[in-house]
Amino acid sequence: MALTRRQIEDAAMEILRSYGLADLSMRRLARDLGVQPGALYWHVKNKQELLGVLAGQILAAVPEPDGGRPDGLEDQASGAVGTPEAGSSGDGRGSVRQLALDIRSALLSVRDGADVVSLAQAMTPETLPAINTLRRLLERGGLSAQHAAWGARTLTHCILGSVAEEQTHADLAAAGLLPEGAERNNDDEAFLFGVDAVLAGLGLAGRP
Amino acid sequence: MALTRRQIEDAAMEILRSYGLADLSMRRLARDLGVQPGALYWHVKNKQELLGVLAGQILAAVPEPDGGRPDGLEDQASGAVGTPEAGSSGDGRGSVRQLALDIRSALLSVRDGADVVSLAQAMTPETLPAINTLRRLLERGGLSAQHAAWGARTLTHCILGSVAEEQTHADLAAAGLLPEGAERNNDDEAFLFGVDAVLAGLGLAGRP
DNA sequence: ACCTGAACACCGTTCAAGT
DNA sequence: ACCTGAACACCGTTCAAGT
């Protein structure tokens, strides 16, 4: 019956999904697993490492972008995105845009997902594969290695910042503490506006 | 001799500057002031409110952008910025760029400044004047109200994300925990690359 | 190898009671 | 009005000792 690292990770993810980052403590985790807090430290180095793993799992749901230069259908468009050119086509700008949307859906699918990934990425940057893919796509889009790296970081900041804002407001709304008149229906549009601005600024053409 | 709210804020800022956000606790603050923890709560609602005030003070160091459309000299260029068109001229894009640089210097001047402002802004968005100025400048640059608001948020995410990354690495370096070979000299260039990309993407012309 | 028990050194916040 | 004393309900982490 011995406690597994896998069980710890799963229980942690469960707390995150159901109660959010504020409720994810090592002691709470141990309680849920019916074990003493110290027991966790035989399987896990510390809380930071655990959060890093959770961040990786959250982003593992991001699909790899389609290969060379296809024109196939992209999956998982997270509801209605609004803008006309939503379908995206082949490579260059479309795939980066689609990847940004996919990262966003992955983050949104877990409570406080953006905060978890931000924490993990602050400690161990350039480690998360999804962000690395962002960089690779920019490079394939014609940017130099340096510009692609900087561009990927800029996009990452926009994505994480935007989704974190979105989720924080969702948390506040759930807690019933909203200043008043907080409509906030056009998060999708706001997100795409930011991403598209960065992409345009990086010189990624809309339609080659 | 009664404890003042002012003293609390100053002591808090002092801890922040000298030891960073991780060391800024209500209990530590009380100890430094030679008072019981509970005493703080007569002058301050809670820790969150205090952090919000600190965030405001950090950004209060950001100079207001020059008036109508001058061509005067801008102050406080935070060391060498690298890129050729550093001087900036008049209004439109230059002033936004300069404001972004000024916000960055203000954040960098306090340990973990970006994290403090991020926390504060997450709870009470659209409250910090410097970020509002960003939006006003974009609107004056020809963007619609909606696009200016979204553009300001995008810029804010880039600035806060970029500086937070920078400061986290500084903290890790100070703690002596760096993976190895962490050069990281070109933070200025990386920052400007991101900001310029967003500005270009927003349609702000380089030289009218 | 894997876990308990117990400790160490902390948190934020509240609130009766004192002055 | 302003603060103390003391509590409440927590943290992350370590580590001897048990099995």
Coordinates of C-alpha atoms (C1' of nucleotides) in Angstrom, one line a residue:
Chain A
M1 CA 0.0 0.0 0.0
A2 CA 3.1 2.2 0.3
L3 CA 2.5 5.8 -0.7
T4 CA 3.5 6.6 -4.2
R5 CA 5.0 9.7 -5.8
R6 CA 2.3 9.3 -8.3
Q7 CA -0.4 9.4 -5.6
I8 CA 1.1 12.6 -4.2
E9 CA 1.1 14.3 -7.5
D10 CA -2.5 13.3 -8.3
A11 CA -3.7 14.4 -4.9
A12 CA -1.9 17.7 -5.3
M13 CA -3.5 18.2 -8.7
E14 CA -6.9 17.4 -7.3
I15 CA -6.6 20.0 -4.6
L16 CA -5.4 22.5 -7.2
R17 CA -8.4 21.8 -9.5
S18 CA -11.0 21.8 -6.7
Y19 CA -9.7 24.4 -4.3
G20 CA -6.9 26.4 -5.9
L21 CA -3.3 27.3 -5.1
A22 CA -4.1 28.9 -1.8
D23 CA -5.3 25.6 -0.4
L24 CA -2.5 23.5 -1.8
S25 CA -0.2 23.1 1.3
M26 CA 2.0 20.1 2.2
R27 CA 0.1 19.6 5.4
R28 CA -3.3 19.6 3.6
L29 CA -1.9 17.3 1.0
A30 CA -0.7 14.9 3.8
R31 CA -4.1 15.0 5.5
D32 CA -5.9 14.2 2.3
L33 CA -3.6 11.2 1.8
G34 CA -4.0 10.0 5.4
V35 CA -0.4 10.4 6.2
Q36 CA 2.0 12.5 8.3
P37 CA 3.4 15.7 6.6
G38 CA 7.0 14.4 6.9
A39 CA 6.1 11.3 4.9
L40 CA 5.8 13.4 1.8
Y41 CA 9.5 14.4 2.0
W42 CA 10.6 10.9 1.3
H43 CA 9.0 11.0 -2.1
V44 CA 9.3 14.7 -3.0
K45 CA 12.2 17.1 -2.4
N46 CA 10.1 20.0 -1.4
K47 CA 7.0 22.0 -2.3
Q48 CA 8.7 23.9 -5.1
E49 CA 9.7 20.8 -6.9
L50 CA 6.1 19.5 -6.6
L51 CA 4.8 22.7 -8.1
G52 CA 7.2 22.4 -10.9
V53 CA 5.9 19.0 -11.8
L54 CA 2.3 20.2 -11.6
A55 CA 3.2 23.1 -14.0
G56 CA 4.6 20.5 -16.4
Q57 CA 1.5 18.4 -16.2
I58 CA -0.7 21.4 -16.8
L59 CA 1.2 22.3 -20.0
A60 CA 1.5 18.7 -21.1
A61 CA -2.1 19.0 -22.3
V62 CA -0.9 21.4 -25.0
P63 CA -0.9 19.6 -28.3
E64 CA 2.3 19.6 -30.4
P65 CA 1.9 21.9 -33.4
D66 CA 1.4 20.1 -36.7
G67 CA 4.6 19.2 -38.5
G68 CA 6.4 20.8 -41.5
R69 CA 3.9 23.1 -43.3
P70 CA 0.5 21.4 -43.3
D71 CA -2.9 22.9 -43.8
G72 CA -4.7 20.4 -41.5
L73 CA -7.4 21.1 -39.0
E74 CA -6.3 22.3 -35.6
D75 CA -8.1 20.9 -32.5
Q76 CA -9.3 22.2 -29.2
A77 CA -10.3 25.8 -30.0
S78 CA -11.6 26.5 -26.5
G79 CA -15.1 27.7 -27.3
A80 CA -15.8 30.8 -29.5
V81 CA -12.7 32.9 -30.1
G82 CA -14.5 35.6 -31.9
T83 CA -12.1 36.9 -34.5
P84 CA -12.7 36.1 -38.2
E85 CA -9.4 34.5 -39.2
A86 CA -9.8 31.9 -36.5
G87 CA -9.1 28.8 -38.6
S88 CA -5.4 29.5 -38.9
S89 CA -3.5 28.1 -41.8
G90 CA -0.2 26.2 -42.1
D91 CA 2.9 27.8 -40.6
G92 CA 4.5 31.1 -39.9
R93 CA 2.1 33.1 -37.8
G94 CA -0.9 30.9 -37.7
S95 CA 0.8 28.1 -35.8
V96 CA 2.2 30.4 -33.2
R97 CA -1.2 32.0 -32.7
Q98 CA -2.7 28.5 -32.4
L99 CA -0.1 27.5 -29.9
A100 CA -0.7 30.5 -27.8
L101 CA -4.4 29.7 -27.8
D102 CA -3.7 26.1 -26.8
I103 CA -1.4 27.1 -24.0
R104 CA -4.2 29.4 -22.8
S105 CA -6.8 26.6 -22.7
A106 CA -4.4 24.4 -20.9
L107 CA -3.8 27.0 -18.2
L108 CA -7.5 27.8 -18.0
S109 CA -8.4 24.2 -17.4
V110 CA -6.8 24.2 -14.0
R111 CA -7.6 26.6 -11.2
D112 CA -4.8 29.1 -10.8
G113 CA -2.9 27.4 -13.6
A114 CA -1.2 30.5 -14.8
D115 CA 0.1 31.3 -11.3
V116 CA 1.4 27.7 -10.8
V117 CA 3.2 27.9 -14.2
S118 CA 4.6 31.4 -13.4
L119 CA 6.0 30.2 -10.1
A120 CA 7.6 27.2 -11.7
Q121 CA 9.0 29.2 -14.6
A122 CA 10.4 31.8 -12.3
M123 CA 12.6 29.3 -10.6
T124 CA 13.4 27.1 -13.6
P125 CA 13.0 29.1 -16.8
E126 CA 13.5 27.6 -20.3
T127 CA 12.5 24.2 -18.9
L128 CA 8.9 24.0 -19.9
P129 CA 8.5 22.3 -23.4
A130 CA 5.5 24.3 -24.5
I131 CA 7.4 27.6 -24.1
N132 CA 10.3 26.1 -25.9
T133 CA 8.1 25.1 -28.8
L134 CA 7.0 28.8 -28.9
R135 CA 10.6 29.7 -29.5
R136 CA 11.2 27.0 -32.1
L137 CA 8.2 28.1 -34.1
L138 CA 9.3 31.8 -34.1
E139 CA 12.7 30.6 -35.3
R140 CA 11.1 28.6 -38.0
G141 CA 9.1 31.8 -38.8
G142 CA 12.3 33.5 -39.8
L143 CA 13.5 35.1 -36.6
S144 CA 17.1 34.9 -35.5
A145 CA 17.9 32.7 -32.5
Q146 CA 18.2 35.7 -30.2
H147 CA 15.1 37.4 -31.4
A148 CA 13.1 34.1 -31.3
A149 CA 14.2 33.6 -27.7
W150 CA 13.2 37.2 -26.7
G151 CA 10.0 36.9 -28.7
A152 CA 9.0 33.7 -27.0
R153 CA 9.6 35.3 -23.6
T154 CA 7.6 38.3 -24.5
L155 CA 4.7 36.0 -25.7
T156 CA 5.0 34.0 -22.5
H157 CA 4.7 37.1 -20.3
C158 CA 1.6 38.2 -22.2
I159 CA 0.0 34.8 -22.0
L160 CA 0.8 34.1 -18.4
G161 CA -0.1 37.7 -17.4
S162 CA -3.4 37.7 -19.3
V163 CA -4.6 34.3 -18.0
A164 CA -3.4 35.0 -14.4
E165 CA -5.5 38.2 -14.5
E166 CA -8.5 36.2 -15.9
Q167 CA -8.2 33.5 -13.2
T168 CA -7.7 35.9 -10.3
H169 CA -10.9 37.6 -11.3
A170 CA -12.6 34.3 -11.5
D171 CA -11.3 33.4 -8.0
L172 CA -12.6 36.8 -6.7
A173 CA -15.9 36.2 -8.3
A174 CA -16.2 32.8 -6.8
A175 CA -15.4 34.3 -3.4
G176 CA -18.1 36.9 -4.0
L177 CA -15.7 39.8 -3.7
L178 CA -16.2 41.9 -6.8
P179 CA -16.0 45.7 -6.7
E180 CA -19.3 45.8 -8.7
G181 CA -20.4 45.8 -12.4
A182 CA -17.6 43.3 -13.4
E183 CA -18.9 42.1 -16.7
R184 CA -15.7 40.7 -18.3
N185 CA -17.2 38.6 -21.1
N186 CA -14.6 39.5 -23.8
D187 CA -11.5 37.8 -22.3
D188 CA -11.0 35.9 -25.5
E189 CA -10.8 39.0 -27.6
A190 CA -8.5 40.8 -25.2
F191 CA -6.2 37.8 -25.1
L192 CA -6.0 37.6 -28.9
F193 CA -5.6 41.3 -29.3
G194 CA -2.4 41.1 -27.1
V195 CA -1.0 38.0 -28.8
D196 CA -1.7 39.4 -32.3
A197 CA 0.0 42.7 -31.4
V198 CA 3.1 40.9 -30.4
L199 CA 3.1 38.6 -33.4
A200 CA 2.6 41.6 -35.7
G201 CA 5.4 43.4 -34.0
L202 CA 7.7 40.5 -34.4
G203 CA 7.1 40.7 -38.1
L204 CA 5.1 37.6 -38.5
A205 CA 2.9 38.0 -41.5
G206 CA -0.8 37.4 -41.3
R207 CA -1.1 35.5 -44.6
P208 CA 2.0 34.7 -46.7
Chain B
M1 CA 5.1 58.3 20.6
A2 CA 2.1 56.4 19.3
L3 CA 2.7 54.2 16.3
T4 CA 1.9 55.9 13.0
R5 CA 0.6 54.4 9.8
R6 CA 3.4 56.2 8.1
Q7 CA 6.0 54.4 10.3
I8 CA 4.5 51.1 9.4
E9 CA 4.7 51.8 5.7
D10 CA 8.2 53.0 6.0
A11 CA 9.4 50.0 8.0
A12 CA 7.6 47.7 5.5
M13 CA 9.4 49.4 2.6
E14 CA 12.7 49.1 4.4
I15 CA 12.3 45.4 4.8
L16 CA 11.3 45.1 1.2
R17 CA 14.3 47.1 0.0
S18 CA 16.8 45.2 2.2
Y19 CA 15.5 41.7 2.5
G20 CA 12.8 41.2 -0.2
L21 CA 9.2 40.1 -0.3
A22 CA 9.8 36.8 1.4
D23 CA 10.9 38.5 4.5
L24 CA 8.1 41.0 4.7
S25 CA 5.7 39.4 7.2
M26 CA 3.4 41.2 9.6
R27 CA 5.2 39.6 12.5
R28 CA 8.6 40.6 11.3
L29 CA 7.3 44.1 10.7
A30 CA 5.9 44.3 14.3
R31 CA 9.2 43.1 15.7
D32 CA 11.2 45.7 13.8
L33 CA 8.8 48.4 15.1
G34 CA 9.1 47.0 18.7
V35 CA 5.4 46.3 18.9
Q36 CA 3.0 43.4 19.1
P37 CA 1.7 42.0 15.8
G38 CA -1.9 42.8 16.7
A39 CA -1.0 46.5 17.0
L40 CA -0.5 46.8 13.3
Y41 CA -4.2 45.9 12.7
W42 CA -5.4 49.1 14.3
H43 CA -3.6 51.1 11.6
V44 CA -3.8 48.8 8.6
K45 CA -6.7 46.6 7.4
N46 CA -4.5 43.6 6.5
K47 CA -1.3 42.6 4.7
Q48 CA -2.9 42.9 1.3
E49 CA -3.8 46.5 1.8
L50 CA -0.3 47.3 2.9
L51 CA 1.2 45.6 -0.2
G52 CA -1.2 47.7 -2.3
V53 CA 0.2 50.9 -0.7
L54 CA 3.7 49.8 -1.2
A55 CA 3.0 49.1 -4.9
G56 CA 1.7 52.6 -5.3
Q57 CA 4.7 54.0 -3.6
I58 CA 7.0 52.1 -5.9
L59 CA 5.3 53.3 -9.0
A60 CA 5.0 56.8 -7.6
A61 CA 8.6 57.3 -8.6
V62 CA 7.6 57.1 -12.3
P63 CA 7.7 60.6 -13.7
E64 CA 4.7 61.9 -15.6
P65 CA 5.3 62.0 -19.3
D66 CA 5.9 65.5 -20.8
G67 CA 2.7 67.5 -21.8
G68 CA 1.2 68.0 -25.3
R69 CA 3.8 67.3 -27.9
P70 CA 7.1 68.6 -26.8
D71 CA 10.6 67.6 -27.9
G72 CA 12.2 68.1 -24.6
L73 CA 14.8 65.9 -22.9
E74 CA 13.5 62.9 -21.0
D75 CA 15.1 62.1 -17.7
Q76 CA 16.2 59.0 -15.9
A77 CA 17.3 56.6 -18.6
S78 CA 18.5 53.8 -16.2
G79 CA 22.0 53.3 -17.5
A80 CA 22.8 52.3 -21.1
V81 CA 19.8 51.1 -23.0
G82 CA 21.7 50.0 -26.1
T83 CA 19.4 50.6 -29.0
P84 CA 20.2 53.5 -31.4
E85 CA 16.9 55.5 -31.2
A86 CA 17.1 55.8 -27.4
G87 CA 16.6 59.6 -27.2
S88 CA 12.9 59.3 -28.0
S89 CA 11.1 62.3 -29.5
G90 CA 7.9 64.0 -28.8
D91 CA 4.7 62.0 -28.6
G92 CA 3.2 58.9 -30.2
R93 CA 5.5 56.0 -29.8
G94 CA 8.5 57.6 -28.1
S95 CA 6.6 58.6 -25.0
V96 CA 5.1 55.2 -24.5
R97 CA 8.5 53.7 -24.9
Q98 CA 10.0 56.1 -22.4
L99 CA 7.2 55.5 -19.9
A100 CA 7.8 51.7 -20.2
L101 CA 11.4 52.3 -19.4
D102 CA 10.6 54.6 -16.5
I103 CA 8.2 52.0 -15.0
R104 CA 10.9 49.4 -15.3
S105 CA 13.5 51.5 -13.5
A106 CA 11.0 52.2 -10.7
L107 CA 10.3 48.5 -10.4
L108 CA 14.0 47.6 -10.4
S109 CA 14.8 50.1 -7.7
V110 CA 13.0 48.0 -5.1
R111 CA 13.7 44.3 -4.4
D112 CA 10.9 42.2 -5.8
G113 CA 9.2 45.4 -7.0
A114 CA 7.6 43.6 -9.9
D115 CA 6.1 40.9 -7.7
V116 CA 4.7 43.4 -5.3
V117 CA 3.1 45.4 -8.0
S118 CA 1.8 42.2 -9.7
L119 CA 0.2 41.1 -6.4
A120 CA -1.4 44.4 -5.9
Q121 CA -2.6 44.8 -9.5
A122 CA -4.1 41.3 -9.4
M123 CA -6.4 42.2 -6.6
T124 CA -7.1 45.8 -7.6
P125 CA -6.6 46.3 -11.3
E126 CA -6.8 49.5 -13.2
T127 CA -6.0 51.4 -9.9
L128 CA -2.3 52.1 -10.4
P129 CA -1.8 55.5 -12.0
A130 CA 1.3 54.6 -14.0
I131 CA -0.6 51.9 -15.8
N132 CA -3.5 54.2 -16.5
T133 CA -1.1 56.7 -18.0
L134 CA 0.1 54.0 -20.3
R135 CA -3.5 53.6 -21.5
R136 CA -4.0 57.3 -21.9
L137 CA -0.8 57.7 -24.0
L138 CA -2.0 54.8 -26.3
E139 CA -5.3 56.5 -26.7
R140 CA -3.5 59.8 -27.6
G141 CA -1.5 57.8 -30.0
G142 CA -4.6 57.1 -32.1
L143 CA -6.0 53.9 -30.6
S144 CA -9.6 53.4 -29.8
A145 CA -10.6 53.3 -26.1
Q146 CA -11.0 49.5 -26.2
H147 CA -7.7 48.9 -28.0
A148 CA -5.8 51.3 -25.8
A149 CA -7.1 49.5 -22.7
W150 CA -6.1 46.1 -24.1
G151 CA -2.8 47.4 -25.4
A152 CA -2.0 48.9 -22.0
R153 CA -2.7 45.6 -20.3
T154 CA -0.5 43.8 -22.8
L155 CA 2.3 46.2 -22.2
T156 CA 1.8 45.8 -18.4
H157 CA 2.1 42.1 -18.7
C158 CA 5.3 42.3 -20.7
I159 CA 6.8 44.8 -18.3
L160 CA 5.9 43.1 -15.1
G161 CA 6.8 39.6 -16.5
S162 CA 10.1 40.8 -17.8
V163 CA 11.2 42.6 -14.6
A164 CA 9.9 39.9 -12.4
E165 CA 12.0 37.4 -14.3
E166 CA 15.0 39.7 -14.0
Q167 CA 14.5 40.2 -10.2
T168 CA 13.9 36.6 -9.5
H169 CA 17.2 35.7 -11.1
A170 CA 18.9 38.5 -9.1
D171 CA 17.4 36.9 -5.9
L172 CA 18.6 33.5 -6.9
A173 CA 22.1 34.9 -7.7
A174 CA 22.2 36.6 -4.4
A175 CA 21.3 33.4 -2.7
G176 CA 24.1 31.6 -4.6
L177 CA 21.7 29.2 -6.4
L178 CA 22.4 29.5 -10.1
P179 CA 22.3 26.5 -12.4
E180 CA 25.7 27.6 -13.8
G181 CA 26.9 29.9 -16.6
A182 CA 24.2 32.4 -16.0
E183 CA 25.6 35.4 -17.8
R184 CA 22.5 37.6 -18.3
N185 CA 24.0 40.9 -19.2
N186 CA 21.6 42.0 -21.9
D187 CA 18.4 42.4 -19.9
D188 CA 18.0 45.9 -21.1
E189 CA 18.0 44.8 -24.7
A190 CA 15.6 41.9 -24.1
F191 CA 13.2 44.3 -22.3
L192 CA 13.3 46.8 -25.1
F193 CA 12.9 44.2 -27.8
G194 CA 9.6 43.0 -26.1
V195 CA 8.3 46.5 -25.6
D196 CA 9.1 47.6 -29.1
A197 CA 7.5 44.5 -30.6
V198 CA 4.2 45.3 -28.8
L199 CA 4.4 49.0 -29.8
A200 CA 5.0 48.1 -33.4
G201 CA 2.2 45.6 -33.3
L202 CA -0.1 48.2 -31.9
G203 CA 0.6 50.3 -35.0
L204 CA 2.6 53.0 -33.2
A205 CA 4.9 54.5 -35.8
G206 CA 8.6 54.7 -35.0
R207 CA 9.0 58.3 -36.4
P208 CA 6.0 60.2 -37.6
Chain C
dA1 C1' 12.7 1.2 2.3
dC2 C1' 9.2 3.8 4.1
dC3 C1' 6.7 6.1 7.6
dT4 C1' 5.5 8.2 12.5
dG5 C1' 6.0 11.5 16.2
dA6 C1' 7.5 15.3 17.6
dA7 C1' 9.7 19.2 17.2
dC8 C1' 11.6 23.9 15.2
dA9 C1' 10.7 28.2 13.5
dC10 C1' 7.6 30.4 11.6
dC11 C1' 2.8 32.6 9.4
dG12 C1' -2.0 36.2 9.3
dT13 C1' -5.6 37.6 12.0
dT14 C1' -8.8 38.4 16.0
dC15 C1' -10.1 40.2 20.3
dA16 C1' -10.9 40.7 25.2
dA17 C1' -8.7 43.3 28.4
dG18 C1' -5.8 47.0 29.8
dT19 C1' -4.2 52.1 29.8
Chain D
dA1 C1' -7.7 56.0 21.0
dC2 C1' -4.2 52.8 21.0
dC3 C1' -1.8 48.8 22.4
dT4 C1' -0.8 44.1 24.9
dG5 C1' -1.4 39.3 25.8
dA6 C1' -2.9 35.4 24.3
dA7 C1' -5.0 32.7 21.6
dC8 C1' -6.7 30.3 16.9
dA9 C1' -5.7 28.0 13.0
dC10 C1' -2.5 27.4 10.3
dC11 C1' 2.5 27.0 7.5
dG12 C1' 7.3 24.2 5.3
dT13 C1' 10.8 21.3 6.7
dT14 C1' 13.8 18.1 9.4
dC15 C1' 15.0 14.0 11.7
dA16 C1' 15.5 10.6 15.4
dA17 C1' 13.2 6.6 16.0
dG18 C1' 10.3 2.9 14.8
dT19 C1' 8.8 -1.1 11.5

